[in-house]
Short mmCIF file of N, CA and C in Angstrom, two decimals:
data_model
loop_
_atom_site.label_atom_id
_atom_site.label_comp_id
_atom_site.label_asym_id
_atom_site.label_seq_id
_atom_site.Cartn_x
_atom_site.Cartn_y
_atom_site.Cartn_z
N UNK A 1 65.30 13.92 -70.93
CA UNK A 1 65.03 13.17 -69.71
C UNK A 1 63.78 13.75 -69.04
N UNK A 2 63.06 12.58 -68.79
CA UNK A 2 61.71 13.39 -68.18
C UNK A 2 62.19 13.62 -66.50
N UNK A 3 61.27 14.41 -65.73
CA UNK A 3 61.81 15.00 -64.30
C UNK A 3 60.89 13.94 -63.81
N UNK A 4 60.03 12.66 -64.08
CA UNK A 4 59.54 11.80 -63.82
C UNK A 4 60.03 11.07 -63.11
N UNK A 5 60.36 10.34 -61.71
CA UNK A 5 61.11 9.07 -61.15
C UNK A 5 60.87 7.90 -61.59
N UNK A 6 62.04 7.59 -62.18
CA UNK A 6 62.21 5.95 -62.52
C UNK A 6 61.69 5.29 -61.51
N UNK A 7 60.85 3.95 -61.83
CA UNK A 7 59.87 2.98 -60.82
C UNK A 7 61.17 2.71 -59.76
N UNK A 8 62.29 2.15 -60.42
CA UNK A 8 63.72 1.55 -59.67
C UNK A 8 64.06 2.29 -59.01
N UNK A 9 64.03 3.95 -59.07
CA UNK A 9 64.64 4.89 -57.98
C UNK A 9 64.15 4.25 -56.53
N UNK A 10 65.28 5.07 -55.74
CA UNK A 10 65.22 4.64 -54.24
C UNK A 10 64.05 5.14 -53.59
N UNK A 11 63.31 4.47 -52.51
CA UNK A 11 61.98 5.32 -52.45
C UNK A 11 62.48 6.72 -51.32
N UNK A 12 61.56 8.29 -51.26
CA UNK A 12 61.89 9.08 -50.79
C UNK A 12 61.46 8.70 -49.31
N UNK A 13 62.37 9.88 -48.31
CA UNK A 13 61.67 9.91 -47.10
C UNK A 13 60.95 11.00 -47.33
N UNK A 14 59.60 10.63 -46.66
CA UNK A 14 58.30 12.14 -47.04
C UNK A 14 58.64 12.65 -45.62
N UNK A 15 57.50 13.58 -46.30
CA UNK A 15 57.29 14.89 -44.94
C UNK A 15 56.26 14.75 -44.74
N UNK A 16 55.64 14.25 -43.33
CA UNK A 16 54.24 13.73 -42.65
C UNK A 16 53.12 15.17 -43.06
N UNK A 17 53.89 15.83 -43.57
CA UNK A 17 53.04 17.62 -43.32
C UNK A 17 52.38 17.61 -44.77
N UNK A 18 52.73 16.66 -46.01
CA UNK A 18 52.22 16.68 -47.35
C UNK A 18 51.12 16.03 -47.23
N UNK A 19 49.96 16.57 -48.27
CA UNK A 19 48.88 15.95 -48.12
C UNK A 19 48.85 15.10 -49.60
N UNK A 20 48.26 13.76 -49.64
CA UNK A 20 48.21 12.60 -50.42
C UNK A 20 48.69 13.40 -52.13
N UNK A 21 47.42 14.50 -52.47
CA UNK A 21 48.26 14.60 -54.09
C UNK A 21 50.04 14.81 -54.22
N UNK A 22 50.04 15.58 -52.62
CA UNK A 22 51.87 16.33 -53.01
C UNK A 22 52.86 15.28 -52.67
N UNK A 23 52.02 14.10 -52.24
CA UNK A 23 53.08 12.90 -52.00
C UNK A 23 53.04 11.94 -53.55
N UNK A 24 51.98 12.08 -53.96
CA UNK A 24 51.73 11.67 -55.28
C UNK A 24 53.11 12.26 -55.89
N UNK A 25 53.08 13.21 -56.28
CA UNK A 25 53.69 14.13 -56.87
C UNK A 25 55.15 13.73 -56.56
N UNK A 26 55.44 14.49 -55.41
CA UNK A 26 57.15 13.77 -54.81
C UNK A 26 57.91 12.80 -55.57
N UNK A 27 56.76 11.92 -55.06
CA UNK A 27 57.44 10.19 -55.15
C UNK A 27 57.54 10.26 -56.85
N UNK A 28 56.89 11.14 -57.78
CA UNK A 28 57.73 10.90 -59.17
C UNK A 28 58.53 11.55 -59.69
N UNK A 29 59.30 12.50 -58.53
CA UNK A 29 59.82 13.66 -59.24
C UNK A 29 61.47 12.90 -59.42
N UNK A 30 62.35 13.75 -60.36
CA UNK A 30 63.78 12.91 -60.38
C UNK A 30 64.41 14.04 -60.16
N UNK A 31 65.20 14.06 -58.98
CA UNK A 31 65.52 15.09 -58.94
C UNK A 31 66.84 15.72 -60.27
N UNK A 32 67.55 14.38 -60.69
CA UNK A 32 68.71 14.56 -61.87
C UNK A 32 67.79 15.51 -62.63
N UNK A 33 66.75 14.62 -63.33
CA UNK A 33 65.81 15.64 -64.58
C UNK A 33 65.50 16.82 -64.35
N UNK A 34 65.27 17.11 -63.00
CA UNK A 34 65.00 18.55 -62.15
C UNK A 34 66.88 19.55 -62.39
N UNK A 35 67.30 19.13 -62.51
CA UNK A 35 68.72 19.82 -62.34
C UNK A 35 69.07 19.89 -63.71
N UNK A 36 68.68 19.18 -64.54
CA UNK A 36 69.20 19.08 -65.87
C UNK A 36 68.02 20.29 -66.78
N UNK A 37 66.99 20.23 -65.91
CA UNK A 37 65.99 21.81 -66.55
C UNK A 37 66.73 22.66 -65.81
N UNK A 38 66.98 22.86 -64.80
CA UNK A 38 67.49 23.66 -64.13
C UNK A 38 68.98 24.53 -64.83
N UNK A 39 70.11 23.61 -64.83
CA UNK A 39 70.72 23.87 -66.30
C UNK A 39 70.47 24.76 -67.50
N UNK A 40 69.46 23.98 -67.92
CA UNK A 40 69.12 24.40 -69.06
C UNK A 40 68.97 26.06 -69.19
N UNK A 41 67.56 25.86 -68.05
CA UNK A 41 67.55 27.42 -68.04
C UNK A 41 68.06 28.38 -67.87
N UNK A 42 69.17 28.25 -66.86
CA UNK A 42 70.23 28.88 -66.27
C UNK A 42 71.59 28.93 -68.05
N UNK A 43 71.20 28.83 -68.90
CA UNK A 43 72.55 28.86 -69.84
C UNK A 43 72.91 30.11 -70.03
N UNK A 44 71.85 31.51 -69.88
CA UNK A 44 72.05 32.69 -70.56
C UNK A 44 70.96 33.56 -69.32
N UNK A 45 71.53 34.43 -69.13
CA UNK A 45 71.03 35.90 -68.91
C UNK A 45 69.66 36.28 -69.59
N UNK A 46 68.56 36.29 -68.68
CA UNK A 46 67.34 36.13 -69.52
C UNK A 46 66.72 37.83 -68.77
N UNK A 47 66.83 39.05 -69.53
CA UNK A 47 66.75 40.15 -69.15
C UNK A 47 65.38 40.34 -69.74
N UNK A 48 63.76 41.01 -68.77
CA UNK A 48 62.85 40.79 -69.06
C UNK A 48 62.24 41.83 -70.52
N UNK A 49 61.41 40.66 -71.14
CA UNK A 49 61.47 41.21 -72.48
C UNK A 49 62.65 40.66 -74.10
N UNK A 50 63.70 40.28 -73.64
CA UNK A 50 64.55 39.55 -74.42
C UNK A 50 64.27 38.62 -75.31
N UNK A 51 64.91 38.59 -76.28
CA UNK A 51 64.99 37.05 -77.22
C UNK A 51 65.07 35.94 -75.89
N UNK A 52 66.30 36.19 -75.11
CA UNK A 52 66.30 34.96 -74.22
C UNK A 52 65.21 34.50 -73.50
N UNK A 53 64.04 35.64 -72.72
CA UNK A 53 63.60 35.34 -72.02
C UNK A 53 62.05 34.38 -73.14
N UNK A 54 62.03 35.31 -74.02
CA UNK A 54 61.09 34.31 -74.92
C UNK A 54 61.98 32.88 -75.13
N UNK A 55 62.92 32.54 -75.32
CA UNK A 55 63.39 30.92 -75.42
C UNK A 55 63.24 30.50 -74.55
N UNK A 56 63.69 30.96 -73.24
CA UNK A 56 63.23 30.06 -72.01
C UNK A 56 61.89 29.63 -71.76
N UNK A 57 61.02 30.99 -71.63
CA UNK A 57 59.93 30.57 -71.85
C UNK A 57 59.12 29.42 -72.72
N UNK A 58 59.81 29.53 -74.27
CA UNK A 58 58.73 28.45 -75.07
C UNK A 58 59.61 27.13 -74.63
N UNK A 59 60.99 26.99 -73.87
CA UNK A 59 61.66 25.88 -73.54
C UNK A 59 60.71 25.45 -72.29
N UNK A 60 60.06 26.33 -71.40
CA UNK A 60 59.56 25.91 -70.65
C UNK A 60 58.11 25.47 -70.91
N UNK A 61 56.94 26.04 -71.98
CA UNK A 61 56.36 25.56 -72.45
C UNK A 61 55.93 24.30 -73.17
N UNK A 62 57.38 24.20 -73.83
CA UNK A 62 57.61 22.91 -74.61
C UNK A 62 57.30 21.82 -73.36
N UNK A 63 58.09 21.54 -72.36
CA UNK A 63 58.12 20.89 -71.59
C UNK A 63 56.72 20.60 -70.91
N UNK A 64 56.13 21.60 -70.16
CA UNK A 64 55.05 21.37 -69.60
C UNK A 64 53.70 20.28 -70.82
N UNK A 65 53.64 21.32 -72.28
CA UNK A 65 53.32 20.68 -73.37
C UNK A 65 53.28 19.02 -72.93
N UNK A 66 54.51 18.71 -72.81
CA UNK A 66 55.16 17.21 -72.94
C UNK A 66 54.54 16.64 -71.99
N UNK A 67 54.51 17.15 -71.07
CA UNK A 67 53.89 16.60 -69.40
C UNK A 67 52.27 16.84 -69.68
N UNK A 68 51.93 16.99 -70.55
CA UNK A 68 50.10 17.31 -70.71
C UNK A 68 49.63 18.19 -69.79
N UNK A 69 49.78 18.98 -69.97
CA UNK A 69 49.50 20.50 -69.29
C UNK A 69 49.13 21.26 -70.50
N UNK A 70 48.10 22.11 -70.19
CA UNK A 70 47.91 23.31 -71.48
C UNK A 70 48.72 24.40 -71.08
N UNK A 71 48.91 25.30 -71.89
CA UNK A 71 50.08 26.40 -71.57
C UNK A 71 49.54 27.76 -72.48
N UNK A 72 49.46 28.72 -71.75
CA UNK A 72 48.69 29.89 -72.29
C UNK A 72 49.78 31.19 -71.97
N UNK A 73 50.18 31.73 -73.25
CA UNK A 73 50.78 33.09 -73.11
C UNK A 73 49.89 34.13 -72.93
N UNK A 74 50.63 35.36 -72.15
CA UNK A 74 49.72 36.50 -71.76
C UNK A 74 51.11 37.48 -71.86
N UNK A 75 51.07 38.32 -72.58
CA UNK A 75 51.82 39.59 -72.82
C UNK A 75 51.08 40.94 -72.86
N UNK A 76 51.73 41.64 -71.78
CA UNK A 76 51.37 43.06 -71.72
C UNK A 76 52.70 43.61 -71.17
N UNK A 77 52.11 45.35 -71.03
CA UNK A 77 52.95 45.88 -70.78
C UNK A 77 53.32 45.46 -69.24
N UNK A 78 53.92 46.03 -68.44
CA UNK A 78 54.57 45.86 -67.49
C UNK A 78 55.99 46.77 -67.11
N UNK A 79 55.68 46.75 -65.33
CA UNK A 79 56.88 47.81 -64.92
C UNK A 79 57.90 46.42 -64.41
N UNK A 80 59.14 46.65 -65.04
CA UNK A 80 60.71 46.20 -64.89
C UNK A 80 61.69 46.57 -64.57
N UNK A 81 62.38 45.36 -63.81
CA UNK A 81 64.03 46.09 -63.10
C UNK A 81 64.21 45.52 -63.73
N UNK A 82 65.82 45.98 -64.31
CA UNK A 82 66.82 45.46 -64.82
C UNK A 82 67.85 45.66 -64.17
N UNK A 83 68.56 44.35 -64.01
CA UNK A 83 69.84 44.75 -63.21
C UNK A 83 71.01 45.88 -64.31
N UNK A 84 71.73 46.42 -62.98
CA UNK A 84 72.19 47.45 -63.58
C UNK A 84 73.92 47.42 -63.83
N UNK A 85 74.96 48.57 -63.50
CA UNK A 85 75.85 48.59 -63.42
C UNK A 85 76.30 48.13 -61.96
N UNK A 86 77.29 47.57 -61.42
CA UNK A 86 77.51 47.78 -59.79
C UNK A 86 79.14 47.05 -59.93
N UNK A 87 79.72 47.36 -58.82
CA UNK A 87 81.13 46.87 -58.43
C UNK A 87 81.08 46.73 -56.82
N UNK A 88 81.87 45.79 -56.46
CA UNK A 88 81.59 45.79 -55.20
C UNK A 88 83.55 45.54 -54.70
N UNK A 89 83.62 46.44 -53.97
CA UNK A 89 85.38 46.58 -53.46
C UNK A 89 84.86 45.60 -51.97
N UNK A 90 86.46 45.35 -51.69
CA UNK A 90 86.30 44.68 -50.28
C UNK A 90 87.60 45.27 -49.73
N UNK A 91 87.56 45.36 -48.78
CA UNK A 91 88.91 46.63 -47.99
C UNK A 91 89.27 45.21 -46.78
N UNK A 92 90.48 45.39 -46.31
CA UNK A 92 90.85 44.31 -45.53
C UNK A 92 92.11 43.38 -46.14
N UNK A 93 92.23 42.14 -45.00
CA UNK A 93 93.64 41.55 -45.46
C UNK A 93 93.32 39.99 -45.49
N UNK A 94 94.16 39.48 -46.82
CA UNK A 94 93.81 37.78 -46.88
C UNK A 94 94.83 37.11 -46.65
N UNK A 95 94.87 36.09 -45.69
CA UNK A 95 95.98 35.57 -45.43
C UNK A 95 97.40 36.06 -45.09
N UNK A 96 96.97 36.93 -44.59
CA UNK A 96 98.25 37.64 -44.14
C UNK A 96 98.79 38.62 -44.95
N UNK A 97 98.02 39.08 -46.24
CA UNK A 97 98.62 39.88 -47.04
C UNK A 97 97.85 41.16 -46.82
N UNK A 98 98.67 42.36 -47.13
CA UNK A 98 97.86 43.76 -47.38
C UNK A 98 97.12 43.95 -48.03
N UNK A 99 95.91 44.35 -48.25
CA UNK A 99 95.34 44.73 -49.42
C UNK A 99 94.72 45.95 -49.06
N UNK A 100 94.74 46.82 -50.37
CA UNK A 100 93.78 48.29 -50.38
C UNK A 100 92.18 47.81 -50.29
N UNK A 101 91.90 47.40 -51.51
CA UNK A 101 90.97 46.98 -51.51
C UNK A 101 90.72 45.65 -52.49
N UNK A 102 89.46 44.75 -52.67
CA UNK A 102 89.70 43.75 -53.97
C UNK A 102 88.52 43.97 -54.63
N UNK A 103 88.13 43.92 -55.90
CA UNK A 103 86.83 44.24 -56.64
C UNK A 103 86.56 42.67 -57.22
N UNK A 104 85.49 42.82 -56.64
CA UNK A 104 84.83 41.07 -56.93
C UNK A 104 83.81 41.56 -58.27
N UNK A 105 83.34 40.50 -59.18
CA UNK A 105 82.07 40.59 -60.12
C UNK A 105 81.10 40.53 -59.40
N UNK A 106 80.27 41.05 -59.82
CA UNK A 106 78.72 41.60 -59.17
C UNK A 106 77.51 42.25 -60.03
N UNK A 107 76.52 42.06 -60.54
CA UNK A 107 75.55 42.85 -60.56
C UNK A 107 74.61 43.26 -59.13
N UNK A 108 73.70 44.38 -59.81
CA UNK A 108 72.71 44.75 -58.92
C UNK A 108 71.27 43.65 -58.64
N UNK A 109 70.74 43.83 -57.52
CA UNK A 109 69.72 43.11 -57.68
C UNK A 109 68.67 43.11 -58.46
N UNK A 110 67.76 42.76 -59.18
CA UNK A 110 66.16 43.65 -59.96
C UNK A 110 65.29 44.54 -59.03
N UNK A 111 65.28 45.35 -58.67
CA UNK A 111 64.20 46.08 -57.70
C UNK A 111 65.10 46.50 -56.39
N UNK A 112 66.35 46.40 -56.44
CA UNK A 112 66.91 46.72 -55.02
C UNK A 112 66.96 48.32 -55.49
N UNK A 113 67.23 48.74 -54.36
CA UNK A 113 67.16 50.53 -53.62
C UNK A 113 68.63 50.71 -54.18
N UNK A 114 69.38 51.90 -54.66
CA UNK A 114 70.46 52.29 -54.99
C UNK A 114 70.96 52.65 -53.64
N UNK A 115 72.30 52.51 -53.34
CA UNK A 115 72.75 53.65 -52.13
C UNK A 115 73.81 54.66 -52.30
N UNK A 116 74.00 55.79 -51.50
CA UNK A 116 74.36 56.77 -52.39
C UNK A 116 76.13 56.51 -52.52
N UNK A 117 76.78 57.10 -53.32
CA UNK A 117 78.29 56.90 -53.60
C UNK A 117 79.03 57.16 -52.70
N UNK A 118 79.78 56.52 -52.47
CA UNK A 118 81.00 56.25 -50.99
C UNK A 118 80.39 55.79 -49.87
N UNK A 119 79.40 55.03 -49.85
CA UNK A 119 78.38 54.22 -48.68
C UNK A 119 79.17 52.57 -49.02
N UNK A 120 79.72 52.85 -47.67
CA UNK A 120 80.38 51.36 -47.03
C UNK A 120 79.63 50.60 -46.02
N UNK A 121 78.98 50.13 -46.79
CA UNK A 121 78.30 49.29 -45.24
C UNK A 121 79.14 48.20 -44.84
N UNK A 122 78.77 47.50 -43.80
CA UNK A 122 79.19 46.40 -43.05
C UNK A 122 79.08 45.68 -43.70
N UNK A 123 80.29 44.52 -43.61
CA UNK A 123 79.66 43.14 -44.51
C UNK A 123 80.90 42.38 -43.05
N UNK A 124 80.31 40.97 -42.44
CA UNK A 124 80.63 40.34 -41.74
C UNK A 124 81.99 39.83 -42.20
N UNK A 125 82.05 39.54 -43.50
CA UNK A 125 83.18 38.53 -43.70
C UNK A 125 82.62 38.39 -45.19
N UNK A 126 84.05 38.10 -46.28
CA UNK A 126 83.66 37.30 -47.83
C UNK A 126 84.63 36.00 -47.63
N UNK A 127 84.02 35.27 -47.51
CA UNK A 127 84.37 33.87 -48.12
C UNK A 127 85.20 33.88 -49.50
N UNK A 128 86.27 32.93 -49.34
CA UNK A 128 87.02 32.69 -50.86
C UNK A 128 86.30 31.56 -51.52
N UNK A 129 86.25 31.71 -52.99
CA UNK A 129 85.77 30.64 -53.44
C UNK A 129 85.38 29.32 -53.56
N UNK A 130 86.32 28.96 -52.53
CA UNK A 130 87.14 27.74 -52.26
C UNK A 130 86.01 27.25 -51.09
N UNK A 131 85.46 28.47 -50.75
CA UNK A 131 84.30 27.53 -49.53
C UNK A 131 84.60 28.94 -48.39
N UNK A 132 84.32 28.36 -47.03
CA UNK A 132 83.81 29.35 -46.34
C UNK A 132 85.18 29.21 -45.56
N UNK A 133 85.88 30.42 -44.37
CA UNK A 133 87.02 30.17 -43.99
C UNK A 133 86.70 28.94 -42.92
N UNK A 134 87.87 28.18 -42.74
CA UNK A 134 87.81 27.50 -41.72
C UNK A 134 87.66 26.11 -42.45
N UNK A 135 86.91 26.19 -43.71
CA UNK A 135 85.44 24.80 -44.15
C UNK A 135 86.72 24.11 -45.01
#
């Protein structure tokens, strides 16, 4: 599917603040085709340097390719985060129940600061999956 807007799509409301090419542009974008690359790329963990991150890449190449764009690789060395090990506990009570603590899945960010071991910071509130409390 191209990220192109079908002529039949509904027309957009613009933003008076775009200037003529980026309204050009807008008015053909789809947003489905936009979500369906989006998808795509998102299938796997693309850790820099990887087999994955080279597929995404020539997946994203391919594409631009398609859209008539030239597309030029550049490989060098380079300094990298990799996300790391991390766990994140939550101390407090859900719905009326006790809890010690609960360990949610989590990685680290790429480039975030470590903090040192037994550092509890504040966190306002975790939301259950299900949406935000109250929602």
């Amino acid at each position: 599917m191209s990220p192109l807007r079908d002529e039949a799509a509904q027309p957009l409301m613009l933003d008076a603040t775009l200037d003529a090419p980026e309204l050009v542009a807008l008015r053909e974008l789809d947003g489905g085709a936009l979500l369906e690359l989006t998808a795509a790329l998102s299938r796997e963990e693309r850790p820099s340097g990887s087999a994955a991150e080279r597929r995404a890449m020539e997946f994203a190449a391919d594409r631009l390719d398609a859209a008539g764009l030239s597309v030029r690789w550049f490989e060098h060395d380079a300094f990298v985060s990799l996300p790391g090990r991390a766990r994140l506990l939550v101390r407090g009570r859900r719905e009326g129940a006790d809890m010690e603590h609960e360990q949610l899945q989590c990685i680290t960010h790429a480039m975030g600061a470590s903090v040192r071991a037994g550092c509890w910071p504040l966190v306002d509130g975790v939301a259950d999956a299900d949406g935000p409390p109250g929602g």
